[in-house]
Amino acid sequence: METKIIFTHKDNQGNLRGQSEKAFIEKDKLRLKEKKETSMPVYIGEPDVQIDDVHINLSKNSASNILIACESDNLGVRIMSSSIISIIGQLPDSKIYSFNFLSSNTELTNYVNEFNSIANDNIIEVNVREVQALLQSIKEEIENRILNGKTNNQNIFVSIISFQTAYSFRKQDYFENSGEGKLLEYILKEGSFVGVFCLLMVDSIQSFTKNLSNSLLDEFSFRIVGQIDSQSSASILFGPNYLGSRDANELGENRALFFDCKKNKLIKFIPYELPNLSWVGQLFRNNTPLS
């Protein structure tokens, strides 16, 4: 019996809609093993008008990083958590560094902390005082893999939540990247070639460019945008590959857009709801069929 991932979502009126059962974990483990493919589907939501659930094909090549941009922290965490479930479900030996900059003592922060605790075999929570040291160790790991040609080592994922409040990344004199910013820049540029990927969640393009050089947006081939201001929408979705008049500012609070820069493809979708933590615990601890 296949392991099933079950997500639910709400419509724009807040009504809980039917469940979507994704029997993808064991299926894709087998597919990756038998066909020796290098890409992995990262599921992020249900279709709005198309047939298949929306997913990112993550692979070891240039700029294979994921940007999640939305004003709603809740929506961003929903997308981040479903992505991490996809990753751990298919690659259970993955290591995930969680840089969580959400405000403390909120319901959403408590959810993220408990989620990370449940998945503690895979997720390493990074204390705010350890940010630079951990980024330095990840940079050194990338350098070692490049130097020794180790492209098949354990996959590493850098998850950054609420990047807009990560003040240690603020540019120096609004121009030069900070020490942490320079380390993250290296990880973004070099990591995905050797199995080190970044998932970064931020509330606007303005916050992104306060912390990192604007050119580093090019290191995110996969961009997910929820309801956001028009300037951020244009910068993140359109850029040099203008895709029309779609404005994420006009999205409903339960819709998002996925832009695949490699394919120059834009998809509207319904992000999964936050998964129930008891269900997450059953999945991560027992790896048993769920229904």
Tab-separated table of N, CA and C in Angstrom, residues 183-283:
chain	number	residue	atom	x	y	z
A	183	LEU	N	27.685	35.106	2.588
A	183	LEU	CA	27.664	33.645	2.699
A	183	LEU	C	26.445	33.071	1.974
A	184	LEU	N	25.288	33.709	2.174
A	184	LEU	CA	24.082	33.244	1.500
A	184	LEU	C	24.210	33.407	-0.008
A	185	GLU	N	24.843	34.475	-0.454
A	185	GLU	CA	25.066	34.682	-1.882
A	185	GLU	C	25.851	33.516	-2.473
A	186	TYR	N	26.902	33.091	-1.783
A	186	TYR	CA	27.695	31.954	-2.275
A	186	TYR	C	26.843	30.684	-2.336
A	187	ILE	N	26.071	30.444	-1.291
A	187	ILE	CA	25.218	29.244	-1.246
A	187	ILE	C	24.221	29.251	-2.400
A	188	LEU	N	23.605	30.407	-2.659
A	188	LEU	CA	22.632	30.516	-3.738
A	188	LEU	C	23.270	30.258	-5.104
A	189	LYS	N	24.479	30.769	-5.297
A	189	LYS	CA	25.124	30.677	-6.606
A	189	LYS	C	25.740	29.303	-6.869
A	190	GLU	N	26.287	28.672	-5.852
A	190	GLU	CA	27.070	27.454	-6.055
A	190	GLU	C	26.415	26.185	-5.513
A	191	GLY	N	25.490	26.334	-4.567
A	191	GLY	CA	24.992	25.167	-3.853
A	191	GLY	C	24.201	24.164	-4.658
A	192	SER	N	23.300	24.642	-5.509
A	192	SER	CA	22.386	23.705	-6.169
A	192	SER	C	23.086	22.749	-7.125
A	193	PHE	N	24.284	23.098	-7.590
A	193	PHE	CA	25.041	22.191	-8.450
A	193	PHE	C	25.439	20.917	-7.708
A	194	VAL	N	25.617	21.028	-6.387
A	194	VAL	CA	26.108	19.895	-5.599
A	194	VAL	C	25.106	19.445	-4.536
A	195	GLY	N	23.838	19.748	-4.744
A	195	GLY	CA	22.798	19.236	-3.857
A	195	GLY	C	22.527	20.058	-2.617
A	196	VAL	N	22.819	21.364	-2.656
A	196	VAL	CA	22.497	22.262	-1.547
A	196	VAL	C	21.537	23.330	-2.079
A	197	PHE	N	20.303	23.299	-1.628
A	197	PHE	CA	19.248	24.144	-2.178
A	197	PHE	C	18.718	25.103	-1.116
A	198	CYS	N	18.154	26.219	-1.557
A	198	CYS	CA	17.613	27.220	-0.649
A	198	CYS	C	16.136	27.460	-0.933
A	199	LEU	N	15.327	27.494	0.128
A	199	LEU	CA	13.920	27.898	0.058
A	199	LEU	C	13.792	29.146	0.916
A	200	LEU	N	13.489	30.271	0.292
A	200	LEU	CA	13.490	31.548	1.010
A	200	LEU	C	12.118	32.191	0.936
A	201	MET	N	11.580	32.572	2.087
A	201	MET	CA	10.260	33.191	2.189
A	201	MET	C	10.412	34.648	2.624
A	202	VAL	N	9.809	35.570	1.858
A	202	VAL	CA	9.923	37.000	2.140
A	202	VAL	C	8.612	37.689	1.795
A	203	ASP	N	8.396	38.894	2.337
A	203	ASP	CA	7.089	39.535	2.146
A	203	ASP	C	7.024	40.489	0.960
A	204	SER	N	8.180	40.882	0.383
A	204	SER	CA	8.160	41.824	-0.737
A	204	SER	C	9.518	41.880	-1.400
A	205	ILE	N	9.566	42.425	-2.606
A	205	ILE	CA	10.852	42.605	-3.287
A	205	ILE	C	11.673	43.670	-2.573
A	206	GLN	N	11.011	44.636	-1.945
A	206	GLN	CA	11.732	45.671	-1.215
A	206	GLN	C	12.511	45.068	-0.047
A	207	SER	N	11.890	44.129	0.663
A	207	SER	CA	12.578	43.461	1.774
A	207	SER	C	13.729	42.609	1.265
A	208	PHE	N	13.525	41.964	0.125
A	208	PHE	CA	14.582	41.145	-0.465
A	208	PHE	C	15.815	41.990	-0.755
A	209	THR	N	15.596	43.154	-1.383
A	209	THR	CA	16.735	43.978	-1.796
A	209	THR	C	17.340	44.778	-0.636
A	210	LYS	N	16.656	44.864	0.497
A	210	LYS	CA	17.281	45.443	1.688
A	210	LYS	C	18.354	44.514	2.242
A	211	ASN	N	18.157	43.205	2.004
A	211	ASN	CA	19.055	42.201	2.579
A	211	ASN	C	20.058	41.629	1.589
A	212	LEU	N	19.691	41.577	0.313
A	212	LEU	CA	20.544	40.949	-0.691
A	212	LEU	C	20.594	41.807	-1.953
A	213	SER	N	21.642	41.636	-2.718
A	213	SER	CA	21.752	42.335	-3.998
A	213	SER	C	20.592	41.946	-4.896
A	214	ASN	N	20.064	42.912	-5.610
A	214	ASN	CA	18.927	42.675	-6.487
A	214	ASN	C	19.221	41.593	-7.526
A	215	SER	N	20.487	41.500	-7.952
A	215	SER	CA	20.860	40.518	-8.975
A	215	SER	C	20.689	39.077	-8.498
A	216	LEU	N	20.651	38.867	-7.166
A	216	LEU	CA	20.527	37.505	-6.648
A	216	LEU	C	19.133	36.925	-6.861
A	217	LEU	N	18.189	37.754	-7.267
A	217	LEU	CA	16.883	37.227	-7.636
A	217	LEU	C	17.019	36.218	-8.777
A	218	ASP	N	18.054	36.399	-9.612
A	218	ASP	CA	18.286	35.490	-10.735
A	218	ASP	C	18.656	34.086	-10.280
A	219	GLU	N	19.049	33.926	-9.015
A	219	GLU	CA	19.433	32.600	-8.511
A	219	GLU	C	18.220	31.779	-8.082
A	220	PHE	N	17.033	32.338	-8.222
A	220	PHE	CA	15.794	31.623	-7.888
A	220	PHE	C	15.028	31.331	-9.178
A	221	SER	N	15.203	30.133	-9.685
A	221	SER	CA	14.490	29.756	-10.912
A	221	SER	C	13.026	29.467	-10.650
A	222	PHE	N	12.689	29.158	-9.384
A	222	PHE	CA	11.319	28.800	-9.032
A	222	PHE	C	10.772	29.834	-8.059
A	223	ARG	N	9.728	30.546	-8.493
A	223	ARG	CA	9.200	31.667	-7.723
A	223	ARG	C	7.708	31.485	-7.484
A	224	ILE	N	7.332	31.553	-6.215
A	224	ILE	CA	5.936	31.398	-5.816
A	224	ILE	C	5.489	32.718	-5.200
A	225	VAL	N	4.410	33.273	-5.708
A	225	VAL	CA	3.960	34.595	-5.268
A	225	VAL	C	2.501	34.531	-4.844
A	226	GLY	N	2.247	34.930	-3.599
A	226	GLY	CA	0.881	35.082	-3.129
A	226	GLY	C	0.471	36.533	-3.275
A	227	GLN	N	-0.569	36.924	-2.548
A	227	GLN	CA	-1.028	38.318	-2.614
A	227	GLN	C	0.108	39.235	-2.148
A	228	ILE	N	0.466	40.195	-2.997
A	228	ILE	CA	1.641	41.014	-2.750
A	228	ILE	C	1.481	42.335	-3.507
A	229	ASP	N	2.302	43.326	-3.194
A	229	ASP	CA	2.159	44.623	-3.859
A	229	ASP	C	2.560	44.538	-5.336
A	230	SER	N	2.076	45.471	-6.124
A	230	SER	CA	2.262	45.433	-7.571
A	230	SER	C	3.732	45.499	-7.985
A	231	GLN	N	4.525	46.289	-7.285
A	231	GLN	CA	5.937	46.393	-7.640
A	231	GLN	C	6.650	45.056	-7.441
A	232	SER	N	6.357	44.391	-6.329
A	232	SER	CA	6.960	43.085	-6.073
A	232	SER	C	6.497	42.068	-7.110
A	233	SER	N	5.217	42.125	-7.434
A	233	SER	CA	4.670	41.212	-8.428
A	233	SER	C	5.383	41.365	-9.763
A	234	ALA	N	5.553	42.606	-10.206
A	234	ALA	CA	6.199	42.853	-11.495
A	234	ALA	C	7.656	42.408	-11.479
A	235	SER	N	8.369	42.701	-10.396
A	235	SER	CA	9.790	42.367	-10.312
A	235	SER	C	10.025	40.864	-10.260
A	236	ILE	N	9.193	40.162	-9.504
A	236	ILE	CA	9.413	38.732	-9.286
A	236	ILE	C	8.845	37.887	-10.419
A	237	LEU	N	7.667	38.236	-10.901
A	237	LEU	CA	7.014	37.404	-11.921
A	237	LEU	C	7.420	37.765	-13.338
A	238	PHE	N	7.598	39.019	-13.598
A	238	PHE	CA	7.822	39.440	-14.977
A	238	PHE	C	9.307	39.548	-15.297
A	239	GLY	N	9.972	40.523	-14.685
A	239	GLY	CA	11.392	40.688	-14.954
A	239	GLY	C	11.660	40.801	-16.440
A	240	PRO	N	12.735	40.149	-16.906
A	240	PRO	CA	13.068	40.223	-18.329
A	240	PRO	C	12.141	39.382	-19.206
A	241	ASN	N	11.413	38.453	-18.570
A	241	ASN	CA	10.506	37.573	-19.338
A	241	ASN	C	9.063	37.953	-19.043
A	242	TYR	N	8.634	39.063	-19.571
A	242	TYR	CA	7.306	39.590	-19.284
A	242	TYR	C	6.227	38.604	-19.725
A	243	LEU	N	5.306	38.292	-18.809
A	243	LEU	CA	4.319	37.252	-19.079
A	243	LEU	C	2.900	37.795	-19.202
A	244	GLY	N	2.757	39.082	-19.342
A	244	GLY	CA	1.413	39.631	-19.481
A	244	GLY	C	1.049	40.519	-18.313
A	245	SER	N	-0.221	40.757	-18.120
A	245	SER	CA	-0.661	41.735	-17.136
A	245	SER	C	-1.035	41.106	-15.798
A	246	ARG	N	-0.674	39.846	-15.587
A	246	ARG	CA	-1.019	39.198	-14.325
A	246	ARG	C	-0.381	39.944	-13.155
A	247	ASP	N	-1.200	40.335	-12.183
A	247	ASP	CA	-0.709	41.079	-11.028
A	247	ASP	C	-1.097	40.304	-9.777
A	248	ALA	N	-0.091	39.881	-8.986
A	248	ALA	CA	-0.364	39.104	-7.785
A	248	ALA	C	-1.133	39.916	-6.753
A	249	ASN	N	-1.126	41.246	-6.877
A	249	ASN	CA	-1.896	42.083	-5.973
A	249	ASN	C	-3.395	41.824	-6.102
A	250	GLU	N	-3.794	41.275	-7.234
A	250	GLU	CA	-5.205	41.007	-7.492
A	250	GLU	C	-5.627	39.598	-7.089
A	251	LEU	N	-4.696	38.805	-6.575
A	251	LEU	CA	-5.020	37.445	-6.168
A	251	LEU	C	-5.911	37.447	-4.933
A	252	GLY	N	-6.762	36.414	-4.813
A	252	GLY	CA	-7.472	36.184	-3.569
A	252	GLY	C	-6.483	35.699	-2.521
A	253	GLU	N	-6.886	35.767	-1.255
A	253	GLU	CA	-5.945	35.417	-0.184
A	253	GLU	C	-5.624	33.926	-0.160
A	254	ASN	N	-6.362	33.118	-0.913
A	254	ASN	CA	-6.109	31.677	-0.942
A	254	ASN	C	-5.659	31.209	-2.327
A	255	ARG	N	-5.035	32.081	-3.074
A	255	ARG	CA	-4.495	31.734	-4.386
A	255	ARG	C	-3.048	32.200	-4.465
A	256	ALA	N	-2.280	31.561	-5.332
A	256	ALA	CA	-0.888	31.948	-5.542
A	256	ALA	C	-0.517	31.671	-6.986
A	257	LEU	N	0.600	32.236	-7.405
A	257	LEU	CA	1.129	32.022	-8.746
A	257	LEU	C	2.497	31.358	-8.646
A	258	PHE	N	2.745	30.377	-9.491
A	258	PHE	CA	4.044	29.733	-9.561
A	258	PHE	C	4.674	30.057	-10.910
A	259	PHE	N	5.854	30.669	-10.867
A	259	PHE	CA	6.573	31.048	-12.075
A	259	PHE	C	7.833	30.199	-12.179
A	260	ASP	N	7.915	29.381	-13.217
A	260	ASP	CA	9.100	28.574	-13.506
A	260	ASP	C	9.931	29.336	-14.530
A	261	CYS	N	11.028	29.944	-14.075
A	261	CYS	CA	11.848	30.769	-14.975
A	261	CYS	C	12.488	29.936	-16.074
A	262	LYS	N	12.831	28.699	-15.770
A	262	LYS	CA	13.507	27.854	-16.756
A	262	LYS	C	12.594	27.569	-17.946
A	263	LYS	N	11.292	27.384	-17.642
A	263	LYS	CA	10.326	27.089	-18.699
A	263	LYS	C	9.531	28.326	-19.125
A	264	ASN	N	9.764	29.451	-18.445
A	264	ASN	CA	9.001	30.674	-18.682
A	264	ASN	C	7.497	30.395	-18.630
A	265	LYS	N	7.104	29.702	-17.543
A	265	LYS	CA	5.729	29.232	-17.407
A	265	LYS	C	5.128	29.745	-16.107
A	266	LEU	N	3.902	30.249	-16.189
A	266	LEU	CA	3.197	30.802	-15.038
A	266	LEU	C	1.929	29.993	-14.782
A	267	ILE	N	1.736	29.551	-13.519
A	267	ILE	CA	0.596	28.713	-13.155
A	267	ILE	C	-0.088	29.292	-11.927
A	268	LYS	N	-1.394	29.402	-11.976
A	268	LYS	CA	-2.169	29.796	-10.809
A	268	LYS	C	-2.586	28.539	-10.056
A	269	PHE	N	-2.496	28.567	-8.708
A	269	PHE	CA	-2.827	27.365	-7.953
A	269	PHE	C	-3.370	27.711	-6.570
A	270	ILE	N	-3.819	26.679	-5.854
A	270	ILE	CA	-4.372	26.808	-4.506
A	270	ILE	C	-3.392	26.169	-3.533
A	271	PRO	N	-2.687	26.951	-2.733
A	271	PRO	CA	-1.735	26.354	-1.782
A	271	PRO	C	-2.437	25.419	-0.805
A	272	TYR	N	-1.742	24.346	-0.427
A	272	TYR	CA	-2.276	23.437	0.579
A	272	TYR	C	-2.433	24.148	1.910
A	273	GLU	N	-3.389	23.682	2.717
A	273	GLU	CA	-3.529	24.182	4.072
A	273	GLU	C	-2.376	23.667	4.935
A	274	LEU	N	-2.185	24.275	6.109
A	274	LEU	CA	-1.189	23.761	7.046
A	274	LEU	C	-1.575	22.338	7.436
A	275	PRO	N	-0.671	21.378	7.287
A	275	PRO	CA	-1.010	19.994	7.658
A	275	PRO	C	-1.143	19.849	9.164
A	276	ASN	N	-2.051	18.975	9.575
A	276	ASN	CA	-2.241	18.690	10.989
A	276	ASN	C	-0.965	18.090	11.564
A	277	LEU	N	-0.527	18.586	12.716
A	277	LEU	CA	0.758	18.166	13.258
A	277	LEU	C	0.766	16.709	13.706
A	278	SER	N	-0.365	16.206	14.180
A	278	SER	CA	-0.404	14.790	14.549
A	278	SER	C	-0.227	13.908	13.320
A	279	TRP	N	-0.781	14.364	12.192
A	279	TRP	CA	-0.597	13.651	10.933
A	279	TRP	C	0.863	13.716	10.483
A	280	VAL	N	1.473	14.893	10.624
A	280	VAL	CA	2.884	15.045	10.276
A	280	VAL	C	3.741	14.113	11.129
A	281	GLY	N	3.415	14.018	12.412
A	281	GLY	CA	4.161	13.135	13.300
A	281	GLY	C	4.069	11.686	12.880
A	282	GLN	N	2.864	11.264	12.490
A	282	GLN	CA	2.688	9.884	12.023
A	282	GLN	C	3.507	9.634	10.771
A	283	LEU	N	3.507	10.591	9.879
A	283	LEU	CA	4.249	10.445	8.630
A	283	LEU	C	5.747	10.354	8.882
